[in-house]
Amino acid sequence: MKFSRAALGALGASLFASAVGAVGLNLDDPESIKKAAKTIAAGMRKYYTGDKPGDVPGNLPQPYYWWEAGAMFNAFIDYWYYTGDDQYNAITAQAMQHQIGDYNAFMPPNQTKTLGNDDQAFWGMAAMSAAENKFPDPAEGQPSWLSLAQAVFNTQAPRWDDSTCGGGLRWQIFTFNNGYNYKNTISNGCFFNIAARLAKYTGNTTYSDWAEKMWKWTGDVGLMSKDYHFFDGSDDTINCTQVNHIQWTYNAGVFMAGAAAMWNISESEEWKARLTGIINATDIFFSKDAANVMFEVACEQNGKCDVDQRSFKAYLSRWMGHTVKVAPWTRELIMPRLKASAEAAAKQCNAGDDQSQCGLKWTQNGQNDGSFGVGEQMAALEVIQSQLLDQVAGPVGEKSGGTSKGNPSAGSQSEDKPISFNSITTGDKAGAGFLTTLVLVGILGGAWWMVS
Ligand SMILES: *[C@@H]1O[C@H](CO)[C@@H](O)[C@H](O)[C@H]1NC(C)=O
Ligand SMILES: *[C@@H]1O[C@H](CO)[C@@H](O)[C@H](O)[C@H]1NC(C)=O
Ligand SMILES: *[C@@H]1O[C@H](CO)[C@@H](O)[C@H](O)[C@H]1NC(C)=O
Ligand SMILES: *[C@@H]1O[C@H](CO)[C@@H](O)[C@H](O)[C@H]1NC(C)=O
Ligand SMILES: *[C@@H]1O[C@H](CO)[C@@H](O)[C@H](O)[C@H]1NC(C)=O
C-alpha cells in the first residue's frame, strides 16, 4: 500500500497531535509558536460577537463581563505584537474606540451601574499596550492610545481616598454600587501598573510619584506582605483592619509589570529587590508535581474558579513576558516557569469540536479538563505567545520610537463635568473582582488559599 505525501503528512500530524496536543508546540521554532498562537487566537475570537450587525462593538456575550472584553483586546494587541498577524487588528481598534465613553477614559454610560476602577483599568491597560507595542494609531482626531491610558490615570488619581484605610482606591467608582466599601488589590494594582508604565513611556515623574505612593500604601495597609505576597482586598467599613488573604495570579502579575517599569526607569537596587521579591513570591502559583506549571492556587484544584478567575493566568503570563523585556535580568527567574507553562498549556489545547480548544488546568499532563471559554483560551494564548519575546523589540516610549501622541490633561475634565448615567440599578453587580467581596466573609475564618 502506498501513502500519498498528503496522507503521510496527515498521519504524522495526528501522531504528533496525540503526543503533544492538537495545537503542537516546538519552543525552539518561532514558526511553531506562531502557528500554535494562531490556532488558539482563532479559538478565542469565536467567542466575540460585538462586530456582528446589531451587536455592540467591544462587548462579549453572556456570561462575560465588560472588563474581560478589555482584557481580551489587550491579548489581541499582544498577539499582533508577538506574531505580526494583523487579522484581529480591525475588530480590536473598533471595539476599543466604541468603548471610549465619557471623558475619553473608558467610562461608557452602559457600564456605570457596575463600573469598578479595575474594570476601567483593564481597558486602560489595553490602550497602554497599544501605545507601547506601536499598535496602528487611530485616525487623526480620535484620542490616541497613550491619551486613553492617561485619561484613565487622570480620572483615577483624584479617586484616591484618604478618608479610610490611610488611602488607596476603592473597588467601585460610584457610591451607589455594591463594592464601594471594598478596597481591592487589583484596582490599586492596575493603577500602579498604568502609572509606572506611563512614567516609563513619557518620562513624566508625576506618574512615578503616584506609583511610589501606591506601592507604599499597598504595603502599609497589608494588601502586600513583607515577602511580596498580594492579597485580595480589605473592607473600609472596618478601616482595613482585616485583610482577605486570598491570592490571585493577576494581582502578582499586575504589580510585577509595574515594578519592572519602575526598575527600568530607576535602575535602582530598591526596585530590583522588590521585583525579585514579587517574582519569587509567585512560587505559590507554580506546581511542584507538574514542575513549574502555572495554576490558580485559590480555585483550580477544587474546581471553583468562576468565569473571571479562569482568565487570571492570562495576566500573570502577559506580565511575566513584559517583565523580561523591561528588566532583562529577570530572564533566568521567569523563563523556566513561562516555558514549562507554555508547553503544558499547549499540550492540553486538544479538545472541543475542533480538537484545539484549551481547558483551564495545565497541570494534568495534556489531559484537557473540558472547561472552555474566553478566559481559558486567553490564558493559553498569552503564555504561548510570550515565548516569542525574543522576536520582538521591547515596549517603546516617547523617546524610543513611540508614535502615540500624549495628552497629559486627558480625562481631567471628569472633575468638573457630571457623569452621565444609564439605567442605574444597584441590583445586579458584576465586576473584575466580584467574587472577591463574596468570599471576604468566609475567608476571615477559612483557609487563605482556597475559594470555599
Ligand atoms: C450602549 O447600549 C446601547 C444599547 O444596547 C448600544 O446601542 C450602544 O452601542 C452601547 N454603547 C456602548 C459604548 O457600549
Ligand atoms: C484607619 O487606618 C489608618 C491607617 O491604615 C490610620 O492612619 C487611621 O488612624 C485609622 N483610622 C481610624 C479611625 O482608626
Ligand atoms: C523567596 O520566597 C520565600 C517564600 O516566600 C521566602 O522565604 C524567601 O526569603 C524569598 N527569597 C527572596 C530572595 O526574596
Ligand atoms: C528598559 O526597557 C526597554 C524596553 O522597553 C529595554 O530596551 C531596555 O534595555 C530596558 N533598560 C534596561 C536598563 O534594561
Ligand atoms: C505630567 O503629568 C501630569 C499628570 O497628568 C500633568 O499634570 C503634567 O502636566 C505632566 N507634565 C508634563 C511636563 O507633561
XYZ file of C-alpha atoms and ligand atoms in Angstrom:
522
model
C 0.000 0.000 0.000
C 1.238 3.396 -0.969
C 0.715 6.555 1.003
C 0.459 9.897 -0.726
C 2.613 12.663 0.708
C -0.519 14.395 1.969
C -1.723 11.266 3.740
C 1.680 10.762 5.292
C 1.655 14.336 6.416
C -1.764 13.885 7.969
C -0.688 10.682 9.672
C 2.379 12.431 11.030
C 0.250 15.303 12.218
C -2.195 13.062 14.029
C 0.575 11.075 15.714
C 2.119 14.349 16.738
C -1.266 15.533 17.949
C -1.812 12.616 20.247
C 1.699 13.001 21.580
C 1.779 16.711 22.342
C -1.703 18.053 21.749
C -3.529 19.064 18.620
C -2.067 22.540 18.741
C 1.516 21.291 18.724
C 4.341 23.430 20.007
C 8.062 23.383 19.474
C 9.541 26.150 21.571
C 12.774 26.137 19.566
C 10.887 27.135 16.434
C 9.246 30.561 16.296
C 7.062 29.426 13.384
C 5.672 26.623 15.505
C 4.932 29.044 18.337
C 3.201 31.410 15.902
C 1.148 28.577 14.493
C 0.024 27.490 17.943
C -0.814 31.078 18.885
C -2.766 31.480 15.644
C -4.919 28.435 16.323
C -5.636 29.475 19.885
C -6.342 33.108 18.945
C -8.874 31.877 16.381
C -10.488 29.849 19.144
C -10.742 32.966 21.297
C -12.101 35.119 18.507
C -15.002 32.707 18.029
C -16.481 33.903 21.309
C -16.621 37.524 20.204
C -19.860 38.718 18.649
C -19.570 42.501 19.089
C -18.721 43.081 15.432
C -21.926 41.413 14.244
C -24.752 43.639 12.958
C -26.965 44.721 15.848
C -24.390 43.809 18.498
C -22.222 46.287 20.441
C -18.546 46.537 19.461
C -16.395 45.746 22.490
C -18.919 43.596 24.314
C -18.630 39.881 24.817
C -21.849 37.894 25.134
C -23.000 36.497 28.485
C -21.529 35.338 30.809
C -18.507 37.578 30.175
C -18.292 40.923 31.886
C -17.172 44.076 30.172
C -13.750 44.176 31.786
C -12.821 40.779 30.384
C -13.530 42.053 26.894
C -10.960 44.810 27.525
C -8.528 42.165 28.718
C -9.224 40.112 25.607
C -8.470 43.021 23.283
C -5.213 43.508 25.155
C -4.483 39.858 24.311
C -5.228 40.546 20.627
C -2.895 43.560 20.735
C -0.209 41.338 22.251
C -0.982 38.687 19.644
C -0.304 41.110 16.827
C 2.821 42.409 18.587
C 4.310 38.941 19.051
C 3.271 37.286 15.774
C 2.810 40.126 13.264
C -0.558 38.612 12.288
C -2.889 41.597 11.976
C -6.154 39.757 11.261
C -7.708 40.909 14.567
C -6.478 44.500 14.489
C -9.649 45.848 12.881
C -12.072 44.351 15.432
C -9.710 45.413 18.209
C -9.496 49.048 17.103
C -13.254 49.165 16.512
C -14.004 47.749 19.968
C -11.554 49.997 21.806
C -12.911 53.071 20.087
C -16.536 52.181 20.634
C -15.977 51.745 24.374
C -14.142 55.029 24.997
C -17.172 56.580 26.694
C -17.145 59.631 28.945
C -14.025 61.786 29.340
C -12.332 59.605 26.718
C -11.437 57.394 29.670
C -13.248 54.080 29.146
C -16.261 55.055 31.189
C -19.141 54.189 28.862
C -22.538 55.031 30.419
C -23.779 51.479 29.735
C -21.292 50.207 32.317
C -21.876 52.813 35.013
C -24.071 50.651 37.195
C -21.230 48.236 37.811
C -18.130 50.210 36.889
C -15.101 49.434 39.056
C -11.698 51.074 38.880
C -10.325 47.687 37.862
C -12.859 47.308 35.035
C -11.929 50.690 33.621
C -8.236 49.964 34.091
C -8.282 46.719 32.107
C -9.316 48.760 29.080
C -6.761 51.416 30.030
C -4.018 48.814 30.188
C -5.038 47.589 26.735
C -4.610 51.146 25.449
C -1.234 51.349 27.208
C -0.137 48.123 25.499
C -1.304 49.546 22.181
C 0.909 52.613 22.711
C 3.906 50.545 23.903
C 3.621 47.992 21.100
C 3.022 50.597 18.400
C -0.378 49.218 17.543
C -1.530 51.240 14.497
C -2.539 54.717 15.683
C -6.193 55.734 15.441
C -7.216 58.190 12.723
C -6.434 61.860 13.232
C -8.969 63.451 15.567
C -9.514 60.247 17.574
C -7.987 60.008 21.064
C -4.568 58.350 20.843
C -3.815 55.096 22.674
C -1.476 56.918 25.013
C -4.011 59.636 25.802
C -6.595 56.983 26.667
C -4.259 55.448 29.225
C -3.501 58.930 30.550
C -7.206 59.642 30.815
C -7.728 56.506 32.893
C -4.888 57.619 35.152
C -6.230 61.186 35.387
C -9.738 60.029 36.302
C -8.453 57.580 38.915
C -5.828 59.668 40.712
C -8.478 62.065 42.150
C -10.348 58.997 43.481
C -7.502 58.327 45.896
C -9.337 58.233 49.169
C -7.686 59.182 52.449
C -10.907 59.003 54.441
C -10.355 55.339 55.342
C -7.514 52.815 55.439
C -4.898 55.538 55.106
C -5.598 55.950 51.366
C -5.920 53.800 48.277
C -8.615 53.384 45.649
C -11.965 51.816 46.282
C -13.095 48.984 44.066
C -16.238 50.687 42.779
C -16.220 54.194 41.398
C -19.763 55.188 42.319
C -21.136 55.309 45.871
C -24.389 53.615 44.878
C -22.710 50.411 43.733
C -22.089 47.349 45.862
C -18.381 47.068 46.438
C -17.865 50.765 47.106
C -16.644 49.820 50.591
C -14.096 47.368 49.322
C -10.531 48.482 48.671
C -9.293 45.720 46.465
C -5.777 44.967 45.410
C -6.468 44.616 41.704
C -7.917 48.143 41.414
C -4.904 49.563 43.203
C -2.535 47.268 41.331
C -3.910 48.310 37.945
C -3.426 51.962 38.872
C 0.148 51.191 39.936
C 0.728 49.338 36.668
C -0.609 52.165 34.492
C 1.215 54.869 36.467
C 4.554 53.041 36.260
C 4.210 52.331 32.548
C 3.129 55.909 31.822
C 6.198 57.107 33.727
C 8.404 54.859 31.643
C 6.734 55.863 28.387
C 6.598 59.619 28.944
C 9.373 60.311 31.461
C 6.887 62.395 33.461
C 7.674 61.954 37.165
C 4.109 62.753 38.251
C 3.285 59.200 37.232
C 6.217 57.583 39.019
C 5.444 59.594 42.168
C 1.952 58.115 42.123
C 3.322 54.638 41.532
C 5.612 55.049 44.563
C 2.716 56.289 46.650
C 0.527 53.377 45.632
C 3.301 50.877 46.283
C 3.859 52.238 49.761
C 0.167 52.208 50.645
C -0.331 48.657 49.399
C 2.389 47.509 51.789
C 1.344 49.727 54.700
C -2.272 48.593 54.649
C -1.231 44.941 54.416
C -2.532 44.115 50.949
C 1.065 43.190 50.159
C 3.066 41.235 52.724
C 6.702 41.899 53.596
C 7.652 38.967 51.379
C 5.647 40.317 48.430
C 2.530 38.216 48.500
C -0.538 40.111 47.294
C -3.876 39.550 48.978
C -7.308 40.227 47.581
C -8.531 43.308 49.417
C -9.991 44.788 52.523
C -13.158 46.359 53.808
C -13.085 50.061 54.572
C -16.023 49.875 56.978
C -13.509 48.303 59.371
C -10.777 50.699 58.222
C -8.996 47.795 56.535
C -8.069 46.236 59.869
C -8.653 42.785 58.379
C -7.489 41.567 55.021
C -8.965 38.957 52.718
C -5.850 36.829 52.241
C -6.825 35.035 49.073
C -4.084 35.224 46.444
C -4.638 35.506 42.706
C -2.178 35.261 39.849
C -3.356 38.541 38.363
C -2.505 40.629 41.407
C 1.076 39.363 41.364
C 1.226 39.927 37.610
C -0.094 43.456 37.573
C 2.358 44.529 40.272
C 5.216 42.642 38.642
C 4.944 44.588 35.381
C 4.647 47.890 37.227
C 7.680 47.117 39.379
C 9.606 46.141 36.247
C 8.818 49.535 34.708
C 9.880 51.265 37.927
C 13.154 49.351 37.903
C 13.654 50.203 34.230
C 13.288 53.913 34.934
C 15.389 53.990 38.081
C 17.744 51.025 37.689
C 17.770 51.160 41.483
C 18.705 48.379 43.897
C 15.488 49.083 45.746
C 13.218 48.292 42.790
C 15.454 45.385 41.834
C 14.923 43.824 45.266
C 11.192 44.460 45.112
C 10.828 42.976 41.648
C 12.924 39.959 42.646
C 10.692 39.530 45.674
C 7.492 39.658 43.618
C 8.803 37.085 41.169
C 9.987 34.848 43.996
C 6.630 35.060 45.712
C 4.815 33.809 42.603
C 6.159 30.418 43.673
C 2.772 29.538 45.057
C 1.264 29.711 41.561
C 3.605 27.086 40.102
C 3.010 23.411 40.574
C 5.527 21.162 42.255
C 4.066 17.976 40.757
C 3.932 19.326 37.224
C 7.193 21.195 37.647
C 6.946 24.929 37.041
C 3.481 24.820 35.505
C 1.254 27.756 36.414
C -2.029 27.193 38.210
C -4.604 29.303 40.022
C -3.909 28.177 43.551
C -7.089 29.582 45.091
C -9.611 27.723 42.979
C -8.197 25.469 40.304
C -7.705 22.220 42.202
C -11.129 22.341 43.813
C -12.889 23.317 40.585
C -14.253 26.592 41.917
C -12.784 29.159 39.568
C -15.546 31.417 38.240
C -15.669 32.890 34.752
C -13.477 35.871 35.709
C -10.914 33.801 37.548
C -10.474 31.403 34.646
C -8.787 34.243 32.790
C -6.358 35.324 35.517
C -3.418 33.214 34.389
C -3.502 35.213 31.149
C -2.432 38.324 33.019
C 0.358 36.765 35.046
C 1.656 35.228 31.795
C 1.330 38.502 29.909
C 3.161 40.481 32.551
C 5.897 37.920 33.087
C 6.741 38.228 29.397
C 6.581 42.005 29.611
C 8.874 41.940 32.647
C 11.582 40.006 30.813
C 11.634 42.682 28.087
C 11.741 45.607 30.507
C 14.030 44.145 33.182
C 16.188 41.717 31.200
C 17.997 40.358 34.264
C 14.755 38.646 35.309
C 15.057 36.192 32.422
C 16.600 33.354 34.456
C 13.953 33.710 37.125
C 10.990 33.900 34.765
C 11.697 31.909 31.605
C 11.845 28.392 33.078
C 8.369 28.889 34.522
C 6.965 30.571 31.437
C 8.378 27.845 29.186
C 7.119 24.930 31.232
C 3.719 26.597 31.460
C 3.545 27.311 27.725
C 4.384 23.712 26.912
C 1.872 22.369 29.389
C -0.833 24.759 28.203
C -0.364 23.852 24.542
C -0.407 20.161 25.322
C -3.968 20.328 26.579
C -5.365 22.551 23.805
C -6.691 19.390 22.209
C -10.402 19.208 22.904
C -13.724 20.598 21.714
C -15.223 20.204 18.257
C -12.071 21.449 16.531
C -9.754 19.403 18.753
C -7.819 22.534 19.635
C -9.691 24.189 22.459
C -7.849 24.839 25.663
C -9.055 23.896 29.116
C -8.346 25.513 32.443
C -5.860 23.106 34.010
C -2.394 22.925 32.542
C -1.034 20.630 35.226
C -2.635 17.386 34.043
C -0.031 16.302 31.529
C -2.043 17.110 28.442
C -5.385 15.960 29.729
C -7.947 18.641 28.877
C -10.368 19.273 31.731
C -13.262 20.279 29.463
C -13.543 23.808 30.806
C -13.799 26.073 27.758
C -14.179 29.803 27.412
C -12.598 33.167 26.683
C -10.505 33.021 29.853
C -9.083 29.559 29.211
C -8.323 30.486 25.626
C -6.758 33.832 26.532
C -4.534 32.334 29.232
C -3.146 29.707 26.872
C -2.673 32.349 24.175
C -0.749 34.748 26.403
C 1.543 32.125 27.883
C 2.334 30.633 24.465
C 2.840 33.883 22.566
C 5.116 35.158 25.338
C 7.576 32.548 24.038
C 8.116 34.850 21.067
C 9.547 37.611 23.206
C 12.998 37.307 21.666
C 11.440 38.014 18.267
C 10.171 41.485 19.199
C 11.546 44.809 20.367
C 10.571 45.821 23.895
C 7.846 48.344 24.684
C 8.614 51.763 23.226
C 8.477 55.151 24.888
C 8.163 58.738 23.735
C 11.925 58.969 23.121
C 12.430 55.413 21.926
C 10.271 55.018 18.861
C 6.816 55.668 20.280
C 4.322 57.236 17.888
C 1.269 57.642 20.094
C 0.817 61.322 20.966
C 0.166 62.069 24.608
C -2.281 64.422 26.218
C -1.287 64.984 29.870
C -4.665 66.517 30.707
C -6.784 63.812 29.046
C -9.734 62.822 31.196
C -9.170 65.575 33.742
C -12.451 67.285 32.800
C -14.125 64.488 34.791
C -13.638 66.636 37.859
C -15.981 69.368 36.708
C -18.418 67.589 34.417
C -21.148 65.401 35.896
C -21.095 61.768 34.951
C -23.792 60.524 32.624
C -25.900 57.689 33.923
C -27.669 54.950 32.116
C -30.353 52.884 33.885
C -28.760 52.865 37.286
C -29.575 49.950 39.471
C -27.612 48.574 42.337
C -29.287 45.213 41.923
C -27.069 43.365 39.525
C -23.489 43.575 40.484
C -20.632 42.371 38.451
C -17.056 43.364 38.086
C -13.487 42.217 37.862
C -13.327 41.259 41.489
C -16.927 40.465 42.284
C -16.373 37.121 43.922
C -13.649 38.666 45.997
C -16.241 40.505 48.069
C -18.429 37.453 48.451
C -15.582 35.437 49.860
C -14.487 38.123 52.283
C -16.804 36.927 54.988
C -15.929 33.292 54.519
C -12.258 33.908 54.264
C -11.792 35.570 57.601
C -12.444 32.188 59.143
C -11.278 29.928 56.321
C -8.158 28.768 54.562
C -6.475 31.646 52.785
C -5.510 29.736 49.721
C -8.847 28.400 48.667
C -12.172 29.661 47.462
C -14.577 27.953 49.777
C -24.855 51.107 24.955
O -26.012 50.294 24.781
C -26.765 50.583 23.602
C -27.998 49.703 23.638
O -27.612 48.356 23.711
C -25.917 50.367 22.363
O -26.612 50.720 21.217
C -24.624 51.195 22.456
O -23.793 50.903 21.365
C -23.907 50.905 23.755
N -22.750 51.766 23.870
C -21.571 51.311 24.267
C -20.471 52.300 24.343
O -21.382 50.150 24.586
C -7.508 53.928 59.785
O -6.268 53.345 59.343
C -5.265 54.300 59.040
C -4.028 53.567 58.534
O -4.321 52.413 57.861
C -4.915 55.092 60.277
O -3.943 56.055 59.940
C -6.165 55.761 60.802
O -5.859 56.417 62.010
C -7.245 54.724 61.037
N -8.477 55.426 61.428
C -9.175 55.086 62.490
C -10.421 55.871 62.742
O -8.817 54.178 63.254
C 11.508 33.831 48.382
O 10.232 33.484 48.930
C 10.290 32.683 50.086
C 8.864 32.315 50.459
O 8.001 33.382 50.362
C 10.999 33.471 51.182
O 11.106 32.691 52.338
C 12.387 33.873 50.691
O 13.005 34.717 51.636
C 12.295 34.636 49.379
N 13.608 34.908 48.840
C 13.924 36.080 48.295
C 15.286 36.194 47.731
O 13.134 37.023 48.242
C 14.202 49.254 29.622
O 13.196 48.715 28.796
C 13.488 48.728 27.404
C 12.296 48.131 26.699
O 11.172 48.916 26.947
C 14.737 47.929 27.136
O 15.052 48.014 25.762
C 15.872 48.494 27.959
O 17.034 47.695 27.752
C 15.496 48.465 29.426
N 16.546 49.106 30.218
C 17.412 48.408 30.921
C 18.402 49.207 31.683
O 17.445 47.208 30.949
C 2.873 65.232 33.865
O 1.662 64.566 34.165
C 0.763 65.323 34.956
C -0.395 64.436 35.314
O -1.107 64.051 34.202
C 0.367 66.582 34.201
O -0.473 67.365 35.014
C 1.606 67.377 33.830
O 1.239 68.455 33.009
C 2.584 66.491 33.068
N 3.817 67.209 32.834
C 4.333 67.324 31.632
C 5.637 68.081 31.555
O 3.819 66.849 30.639
